[in-house]
Amino acid sequence: MKADGNRITVLTSYDYPLTRIMDGCGVDIILVGDSVGVVVAGHETTLPVTMEEMIYHTRAVVRAQPRALVVADLPFLSYQVSPHEAVANAGRLIKEGGAEAVKLEGGSAVAETIARIAAVDIPVMGHVGLTPQSVHRMGGHKVQGRRRGSAPGQRERLIEDALAVEAAGAFAIVLEGIPEDLAAELTEQLTIPTIGIGAGTDCSGQVLVLYDLLGLVPRAPKFSKNFLAGTDGIEAAVRAYVAAVKDGSFPAAEHAF
Ligand code: KIV
């Protein structure tokens, strides 16, 4: 799809009925995100989310038998302690949850872990930039790699991180909360598709948190858009999102950093 210029549409889902709706709208990838901890359970961050919760939500999504690829997030501390634990937990999301791929956050520091998971034939999606599981290191949910205001060398480190994720064997990479020129540069340099969220217009695809798209969160992030407003229901909102990503009208300049 990257080679064809066919933008990849990704949405988060955490349950059976909404997965059925969004799958009927032709979403390419369904991400069972650990954002579930924030948008569904009401936590401040994704850090409290457990493996058991991720397996529960992944199972609910998979019961809808989606045509879309189902990717499930490895939650905080399920893959950081050792590559051995990471492989076991990735395996649980596949074997018990029914996911077809897993996602984890980080760059060079998790390259070996990505390689070890990929070596047992579990496809891995990477995630660099604003990585919510690193909220305390980042001092908040802050855009990473800005030319001004970022720590020296942060842009260069982000490029090294993305290249390390690709070299380790990831099949795609989420770029979250980075300036759009950096996302464009990474999309050009990498062979694998980049999936942007708050990363401008030039990524190979886009991901949004479903509850942001439906306007169900108290404060919508700048990079998001309420697709429910002006439509007559959830299905129409998801269709509008898919169409806007495919035709390049979302994200627009106002959603970028
Ligand atoms: O958990 C999640 O929803 C995510 C997306 C924001 C990419 O990781």
mmCIF file of C-alpha atoms and ligand atoms in Angstrom:
data_model
loop_
_atom_site.group_PDB
_atom_site.id
_atom_site.type_symbol
_atom_site.label_atom_id
_atom_site.label_comp_id
_atom_site.label_asym_id
_atom_site.label_seq_id
_atom_site.Cartn_x
_atom_site.Cartn_y
_atom_site.Cartn_z
ATOM 1 C CA MET A 1 0.000 0.000 0.000
ATOM 2 C CA LYS A 2 2.887 2.387 0.756
ATOM 3 C CA ALA A 3 4.401 1.730 -2.662
ATOM 4 C CA ASP A 4 1.008 2.299 -4.317
ATOM 5 C CA GLY A 5 0.342 5.549 -2.432
ATOM 6 C CA ASN A 6 -2.759 3.927 -0.934
ATOM 7 C CA ARG A 7 -2.955 5.507 2.529
ATOM 8 C CA ILE A 8 -3.383 2.978 5.330
ATOM 9 C CA THR A 9 -6.325 3.641 7.656
ATOM 10 C CA VAL A 10 -5.957 2.599 11.274
ATOM 11 C CA LEU A 11 -8.388 3.050 14.173
ATOM 12 C CA THR A 12 -8.346 1.835 17.726
ATOM 13 C CA SER A 13 -11.083 -0.462 18.975
ATOM 14 C CA TYR A 14 -11.618 -2.206 22.271
ATOM 15 C CA ASP A 15 -14.920 -4.084 21.910
ATOM 16 C CA TYR A 16 -17.160 -6.245 19.714
ATOM 17 C CA PRO A 17 -19.915 -3.877 18.501
ATOM 18 C CA LEU A 18 -17.682 -0.971 17.486
ATOM 19 C CA THR A 19 -15.259 -3.352 15.763
ATOM 20 C CA ARG A 20 -18.149 -4.688 13.667
ATOM 21 C CA ILE A 21 -19.122 -1.172 12.655
ATOM 22 C CA MET A 22 -15.624 -0.002 11.798
ATOM 23 C CA ASP A 23 -14.742 -3.182 9.938
ATOM 24 C CA GLY A 24 -17.813 -2.671 7.765
ATOM 25 C CA CYS A 25 -16.415 0.766 6.882
ATOM 26 C CA GLY A 26 -13.244 -0.677 5.385
ATOM 27 C CA VAL A 27 -10.648 0.295 8.014
ATOM 28 C CA ASP A 28 -7.364 -1.429 7.093
ATOM 29 C CA ILE A 29 -5.950 -2.039 10.594
ATOM 30 C CA ILE A 30 -7.699 -2.244 13.956
ATOM 31 C CA LEU A 31 -5.415 -1.408 16.866
ATOM 32 C CA VAL A 32 -6.388 -2.674 20.293
ATOM 33 C CA GLY A 33 -4.510 0.194 21.895
ATOM 34 C CA ASP A 34 -3.461 0.508 25.505
ATOM 35 C CA SER A 35 -5.207 3.889 25.173
ATOM 36 C CA VAL A 36 -8.132 1.779 26.441
ATOM 37 C CA GLY A 37 -6.823 2.571 29.937
ATOM 38 C CA VAL A 38 -7.352 6.297 29.375
ATOM 39 C CA VAL A 39 -10.401 6.588 27.099
ATOM 40 C CA VAL A 40 -12.416 3.648 28.478
ATOM 41 C CA ALA A 41 -11.188 3.131 32.046
ATOM 42 C CA GLY A 42 -10.527 6.805 32.855
ATOM 43 C CA HIS A 43 -6.892 6.530 33.974
ATOM 44 C CA GLU A 44 -4.615 9.577 33.551
ATOM 45 C CA THR A 45 -2.019 7.562 31.597
ATOM 46 C CA THR A 46 -1.671 4.172 29.882
ATOM 47 C CA LEU A 47 0.728 2.926 32.580
ATOM 48 C CA PRO A 48 -1.789 0.966 34.729
ATOM 49 C CA VAL A 49 -3.021 -1.199 31.814
ATOM 50 C CA THR A 50 -2.343 -4.917 32.375
ATOM 51 C CA MET A 51 -1.795 -7.924 30.107
ATOM 52 C CA GLU A 52 -5.091 -9.403 31.334
ATOM 53 C CA GLU A 53 -6.964 -6.243 30.276
ATOM 54 C CA MET A 54 -5.288 -6.233 26.851
ATOM 55 C CA ILE A 55 -6.158 -9.905 26.317
ATOM 56 C CA TYR A 56 -9.784 -9.282 27.383
ATOM 57 C CA HIS A 57 -10.225 -6.384 24.940
ATOM 58 C CA THR A 58 -8.355 -8.140 22.121
ATOM 59 C CA ARG A 59 -10.646 -11.164 22.468
ATOM 60 C CA ALA A 60 -13.732 -8.942 22.279
ATOM 61 C CA VAL A 61 -12.413 -7.278 19.112
ATOM 62 C CA VAL A 62 -11.463 -10.582 17.485
ATOM 63 C CA ARG A 63 -14.933 -12.051 18.178
ATOM 64 C CA ALA A 64 -16.237 -9.598 15.562
ATOM 65 C CA GLN A 65 -14.139 -11.559 13.017
ATOM 66 C CA PRO A 66 -12.803 -8.416 11.369
ATOM 67 C CA ARG A 67 -11.428 -8.451 7.850
ATOM 68 C CA ALA A 68 -8.935 -5.795 9.005
ATOM 69 C CA LEU A 69 -5.568 -6.762 10.478
ATOM 70 C CA VAL A 70 -5.804 -6.823 14.287
ATOM 71 C CA VAL A 71 -2.778 -5.412 16.119
ATOM 72 C CA ALA A 72 -2.698 -5.456 19.936
ATOM 73 C CA ASP A 73 -0.569 -3.238 22.171
ATOM 74 C CA LEU A 74 1.916 -4.713 24.614
ATOM 75 C CA PRO A 75 1.215 -2.743 27.825
ATOM 76 C CA PHE A 76 3.770 -1.047 30.077
ATOM 77 C CA LEU A 77 6.249 -3.498 31.688
ATOM 78 C CA SER A 78 5.074 -6.452 29.613
ATOM 79 C CA TYR A 79 8.126 -6.158 27.309
ATOM 80 C CA GLN A 80 10.644 -3.834 28.993
ATOM 81 C CA VAL A 81 11.951 -6.254 31.656
ATOM 82 C CA SER A 82 13.527 -8.794 29.283
ATOM 83 C CA PRO A 83 13.210 -9.986 25.665
ATOM 84 C CA HIS A 84 12.275 -13.391 27.098
ATOM 85 C CA GLU A 85 9.207 -11.964 28.905
ATOM 86 C CA ALA A 86 8.417 -9.853 25.850
ATOM 87 C CA VAL A 87 8.221 -12.919 23.583
ATOM 88 C CA ALA A 88 6.013 -14.721 26.119
ATOM 89 C CA ASN A 89 3.641 -11.749 26.453
ATOM 90 C CA ALA A 90 3.514 -11.099 22.697
ATOM 91 C CA GLY A 91 2.659 -14.783 22.345
ATOM 92 C CA ARG A 92 -0.198 -14.391 24.835
ATOM 93 C CA LEU A 93 -1.753 -11.570 22.785
ATOM 94 C CA ILE A 94 -1.650 -13.858 19.731
ATOM 95 C CA LYS A 95 -2.546 -17.176 21.373
ATOM 96 C CA GLU A 96 -5.051 -16.080 24.050
ATOM 97 C CA GLY A 97 -6.180 -12.765 22.543
ATOM 98 C CA GLY A 98 -6.327 -13.794 18.892
ATOM 99 C CA ALA A 99 -4.380 -10.757 17.598
ATOM 100 C CA GLU A 100 -2.407 -11.084 14.373
ATOM 101 C CA ALA A 101 0.392 -8.693 15.333
ATOM 102 C CA VAL A 102 1.622 -6.729 18.345
ATOM 103 C CA LYS A 103 2.788 -3.153 18.853
ATOM 104 C CA LEU A 104 5.351 -1.872 21.299
ATOM 105 C CA GLU A 105 6.876 1.530 22.037
ATOM 106 C CA GLY A 106 10.512 2.585 21.766
ATOM 107 C CA GLY A 107 13.500 2.711 19.433
ATOM 108 C CA SER A 108 17.069 1.430 19.693
ATOM 109 C CA ALA A 109 16.483 0.341 23.311
ATOM 110 C CA VAL A 110 13.842 -2.200 22.218
ATOM 111 C CA ALA A 111 15.434 -3.258 18.912
ATOM 112 C CA GLU A 112 16.627 -6.597 20.290
ATOM 113 C CA THR A 113 13.164 -7.220 21.764
ATOM 114 C CA ILE A 114 11.501 -6.530 18.408
ATOM 115 C CA ALA A 115 13.934 -8.897 16.687
ATOM 116 C CA ARG A 116 13.265 -11.649 19.242
ATOM 117 C CA ILE A 117 9.467 -11.340 18.877
ATOM 118 C CA ALA A 118 9.713 -11.221 15.068
ATOM 119 C CA ALA A 119 11.970 -14.312 15.192
ATOM 120 C CA VAL A 120 9.057 -16.384 16.515
ATOM 121 C CA ASP A 121 6.969 -15.147 13.565
ATOM 122 C CA ILE A 122 4.895 -12.609 15.448
ATOM 123 C CA PRO A 123 4.671 -9.469 13.304
ATOM 124 C CA VAL A 124 5.679 -6.356 15.244
ATOM 125 C CA MET A 125 4.597 -2.752 14.737
ATOM 126 C CA GLY A 126 6.953 -0.147 16.234
ATOM 127 C CA HIS A 127 6.004 3.200 17.812
ATOM 128 C CA VAL A 128 8.380 6.162 18.238
ATOM 129 C CA GLY A 129 8.128 9.875 19.004
ATOM 130 C CA LEU A 130 5.633 10.750 21.715
ATOM 131 C CA THR A 131 5.454 7.333 23.348
ATOM 132 C CA PRO A 132 2.777 7.522 26.082
ATOM 133 C CA GLN A 133 4.370 4.769 28.197
ATOM 134 C CA SER A 134 7.393 7.118 28.605
ATOM 135 C CA VAL A 135 5.229 9.983 29.900
ATOM 136 C CA HIS A 136 7.359 10.549 33.004
ATOM 137 C CA ARG A 137 10.661 10.658 31.106
ATOM 138 C CA MET A 138 9.110 13.115 28.623
ATOM 139 C CA GLY A 139 7.692 15.273 31.432
ATOM 140 C CA GLY A 140 4.183 14.975 29.986
ATOM 141 C CA HIS A 141 2.550 14.159 26.669
ATOM 142 C CA LYS A 142 4.802 16.524 24.688
ATOM 143 C CA VAL A 143 5.648 16.736 21.007
ATOM 144 C CA GLN A 144 9.102 15.206 20.452
ATOM 145 C CA GLY A 145 11.877 16.339 18.075
ATOM 146 C CA ARG A 146 10.869 19.952 17.509
ATOM 147 C CA ARG A 147 13.662 22.051 15.975
ATOM 148 C CA ARG A 148 13.314 24.520 18.838
ATOM 149 C CA GLY A 149 12.517 23.560 22.413
ATOM 150 C CA SER A 150 13.642 19.923 22.187
ATOM 151 C CA ALA A 151 16.705 18.534 23.928
ATOM 152 C CA PRO A 152 19.811 18.729 21.665
ATOM 153 C CA GLY A 153 20.132 15.705 19.418
ATOM 154 C CA GLN A 154 16.522 14.588 19.954
ATOM 155 C CA ARG A 155 15.660 14.689 16.230
ATOM 156 C CA GLU A 156 18.781 12.698 15.328
ATOM 157 C CA ARG A 157 17.968 10.148 18.047
ATOM 158 C CA LEU A 158 14.419 9.784 16.722
ATOM 159 C CA ILE A 159 15.783 9.040 13.240
ATOM 160 C CA GLU A 160 18.221 6.480 14.696
ATOM 161 C CA ASP A 161 15.363 4.944 16.698
ATOM 162 C CA ALA A 162 13.074 4.575 13.677
ATOM 163 C CA LEU A 163 15.873 3.045 11.591
ATOM 164 C CA ALA A 164 16.678 0.615 14.434
ATOM 165 C CA VAL A 165 13.005 -0.445 14.643
ATOM 166 C CA GLU A 166 12.940 -1.153 10.903
ATOM 167 C CA ALA A 167 16.290 -2.990 10.987
ATOM 168 C CA ALA A 168 15.020 -5.151 13.866
ATOM 169 C CA GLY A 169 12.213 -6.447 11.645
ATOM 170 C CA ALA A 170 9.104 -4.346 12.380
ATOM 171 C CA PHE A 171 6.558 -4.387 9.549
ATOM 172 C CA ALA A 172 5.293 -0.827 10.170
ATOM 173 C CA ILE A 173 5.910 2.008 12.613
ATOM 174 C CA VAL A 174 3.653 4.509 14.370
ATOM 175 C CA LEU A 175 5.058 8.053 14.427
ATOM 176 C CA GLU A 176 3.300 9.934 17.205
ATOM 177 C CA GLY A 177 3.577 13.604 18.146
ATOM 178 C CA ILE A 178 6.505 14.696 15.973
ATOM 179 C CA PRO A 179 6.910 17.668 13.588
ATOM 180 C CA GLU A 180 5.552 16.979 10.128
ATOM 181 C CA ASP A 181 8.853 17.635 8.357
ATOM 182 C CA LEU A 182 10.522 14.967 10.511
ATOM 183 C CA ALA A 183 7.689 12.502 9.790
ATOM 184 C CA ALA A 184 8.053 13.216 6.059
ATOM 185 C CA GLU A 185 11.815 12.607 6.263
ATOM 186 C CA LEU A 186 11.289 9.316 8.120
ATOM 187 C CA THR A 187 8.613 8.168 5.657
ATOM 188 C CA GLU A 188 11.105 8.814 2.860
ATOM 189 C CA GLN A 189 14.045 7.086 4.593
ATOM 190 C CA LEU A 190 12.192 3.987 5.797
ATOM 191 C CA THR A 191 11.008 1.147 3.587
ATOM 192 C CA ILE A 192 8.253 0.096 5.997
ATOM 193 C CA PRO A 193 5.030 2.151 6.171
ATOM 194 C CA THR A 194 4.769 4.977 8.691
ATOM 195 C CA ILE A 195 1.445 5.408 10.482
ATOM 196 C CA GLY A 196 1.076 8.962 11.759
ATOM 197 C CA ILE A 197 -0.804 10.430 14.690
ATOM 198 C CA GLY A 198 0.031 14.059 15.244
ATOM 199 C CA ALA A 199 2.766 13.628 12.622
ATOM 200 C CA GLY A 200 1.420 15.653 9.696
ATOM 201 C CA THR A 201 0.210 14.770 6.260
ATOM 202 C CA ASP A 202 3.049 12.823 4.690
ATOM 203 C CA CYS A 203 2.914 9.466 6.479
ATOM 204 C CA SER A 204 1.949 6.240 4.690
ATOM 205 C CA GLY A 205 -1.174 5.987 6.856
ATOM 206 C CA GLN A 206 -2.972 7.485 9.835
ATOM 207 C CA VAL A 207 -4.239 6.242 13.171
ATOM 208 C CA LEU A 208 -6.769 7.864 15.494
ATOM 209 C CA VAL A 209 -8.162 6.820 18.831
ATOM 210 C CA LEU A 210 -11.811 5.958 18.107
ATOM 211 C CA TYR A 211 -13.118 7.901 21.111
ATOM 212 C CA ASP A 212 -11.289 11.066 19.911
ATOM 213 C CA LEU A 213 -12.870 10.660 16.468
ATOM 214 C CA LEU A 214 -16.309 10.336 18.125
ATOM 215 C CA GLY A 215 -15.771 13.351 20.384
ATOM 216 C CA LEU A 216 -16.100 11.254 23.543
ATOM 217 C CA VAL A 217 -13.059 12.696 25.326
ATOM 218 C CA PRO A 218 -13.108 15.800 27.550
ATOM 219 C CA ARG A 219 -10.173 17.487 25.730
ATOM 220 C CA ALA A 220 -9.568 16.469 22.123
ATOM 221 C CA PRO A 221 -5.901 16.592 21.084
ATOM 222 C CA LYS A 222 -4.935 19.150 18.405
ATOM 223 C CA PHE A 223 -4.103 16.382 15.911
ATOM 224 C CA SER A 224 -7.547 14.812 16.182
ATOM 225 C CA LYS A 225 -10.893 15.670 14.602
ATOM 226 C CA ASN A 226 -14.465 14.999 15.688
ATOM 227 C CA PHE A 227 -15.809 13.110 12.648
ATOM 228 C CA LEU A 228 -19.171 12.489 14.358
ATOM 229 C CA ALA A 229 -20.108 16.180 14.259
ATOM 230 C CA GLY A 230 -22.239 16.782 11.205
ATOM 231 C CA THR A 231 -22.877 13.108 10.459
ATOM 232 C CA ASP A 232 -25.828 10.964 11.456
ATOM 233 C CA GLY A 233 -24.038 8.299 13.483
ATOM 234 C CA ILE A 234 -20.938 6.293 14.304
ATOM 235 C CA GLU A 235 -20.842 4.395 11.008
ATOM 236 C CA ALA A 236 -21.024 7.608 8.972
ATOM 237 C CA ALA A 237 -18.279 9.139 11.144
ATOM 238 C CA VAL A 238 -15.943 6.169 10.595
ATOM 239 C CA ARG A 239 -16.682 6.187 6.851
ATOM 240 C CA ALA A 240 -15.873 9.915 6.759
ATOM 241 C CA TYR A 241 -12.558 9.258 8.533
ATOM 242 C CA VAL A 242 -11.604 6.453 6.132
ATOM 243 C CA ALA A 243 -12.520 8.578 3.097
ATOM 244 C CA ALA A 244 -10.620 11.619 4.439
ATOM 245 C CA VAL A 245 -7.441 9.623 5.088
ATOM 246 C CA LYS A 246 -7.639 7.905 1.697
ATOM 247 C CA ASP A 247 -8.165 11.178 -0.210
ATOM 248 C CA GLY A 248 -5.524 13.033 1.810
ATOM 249 C CA SER A 249 -7.882 15.629 3.336
ATOM 250 C CA PHE A 250 -7.165 14.350 6.872
ATOM 251 C CA PRO A 251 -4.936 15.243 8.557
ATOM 252 C CA ALA A 252 -4.902 18.874 7.403
ATOM 253 C CA ALA A 253 -2.290 21.515 8.193
ATOM 254 C CA GLU A 254 -4.131 22.513 11.397
ATOM 255 C CA HIS A 255 -3.655 18.982 12.818
ATOM 256 C CA ALA A 256 0.156 19.038 12.395
ATOM 257 C CA PHE A 257 3.022 20.264 14.579
HETATM 258 O O1 KIV B 1 -2.816 2.986 22.391
HETATM 259 C C1 KIV B 1 -3.079 3.585 21.345
HETATM 260 O O2 KIV B 1 -4.226 3.922 21.048
HETATM 261 C C2 KIV B 1 -1.980 3.929 20.457
HETATM 262 C C3 KIV B 1 -2.250 4.838 19.312
HETATM 263 C C4 KIV B 1 -2.440 6.225 19.782
HETATM 264 C C5 KIV B 1 -1.210 4.769 18.266
HETATM 265 O O3 KIV B 1 -0.880 3.503 20.665
#
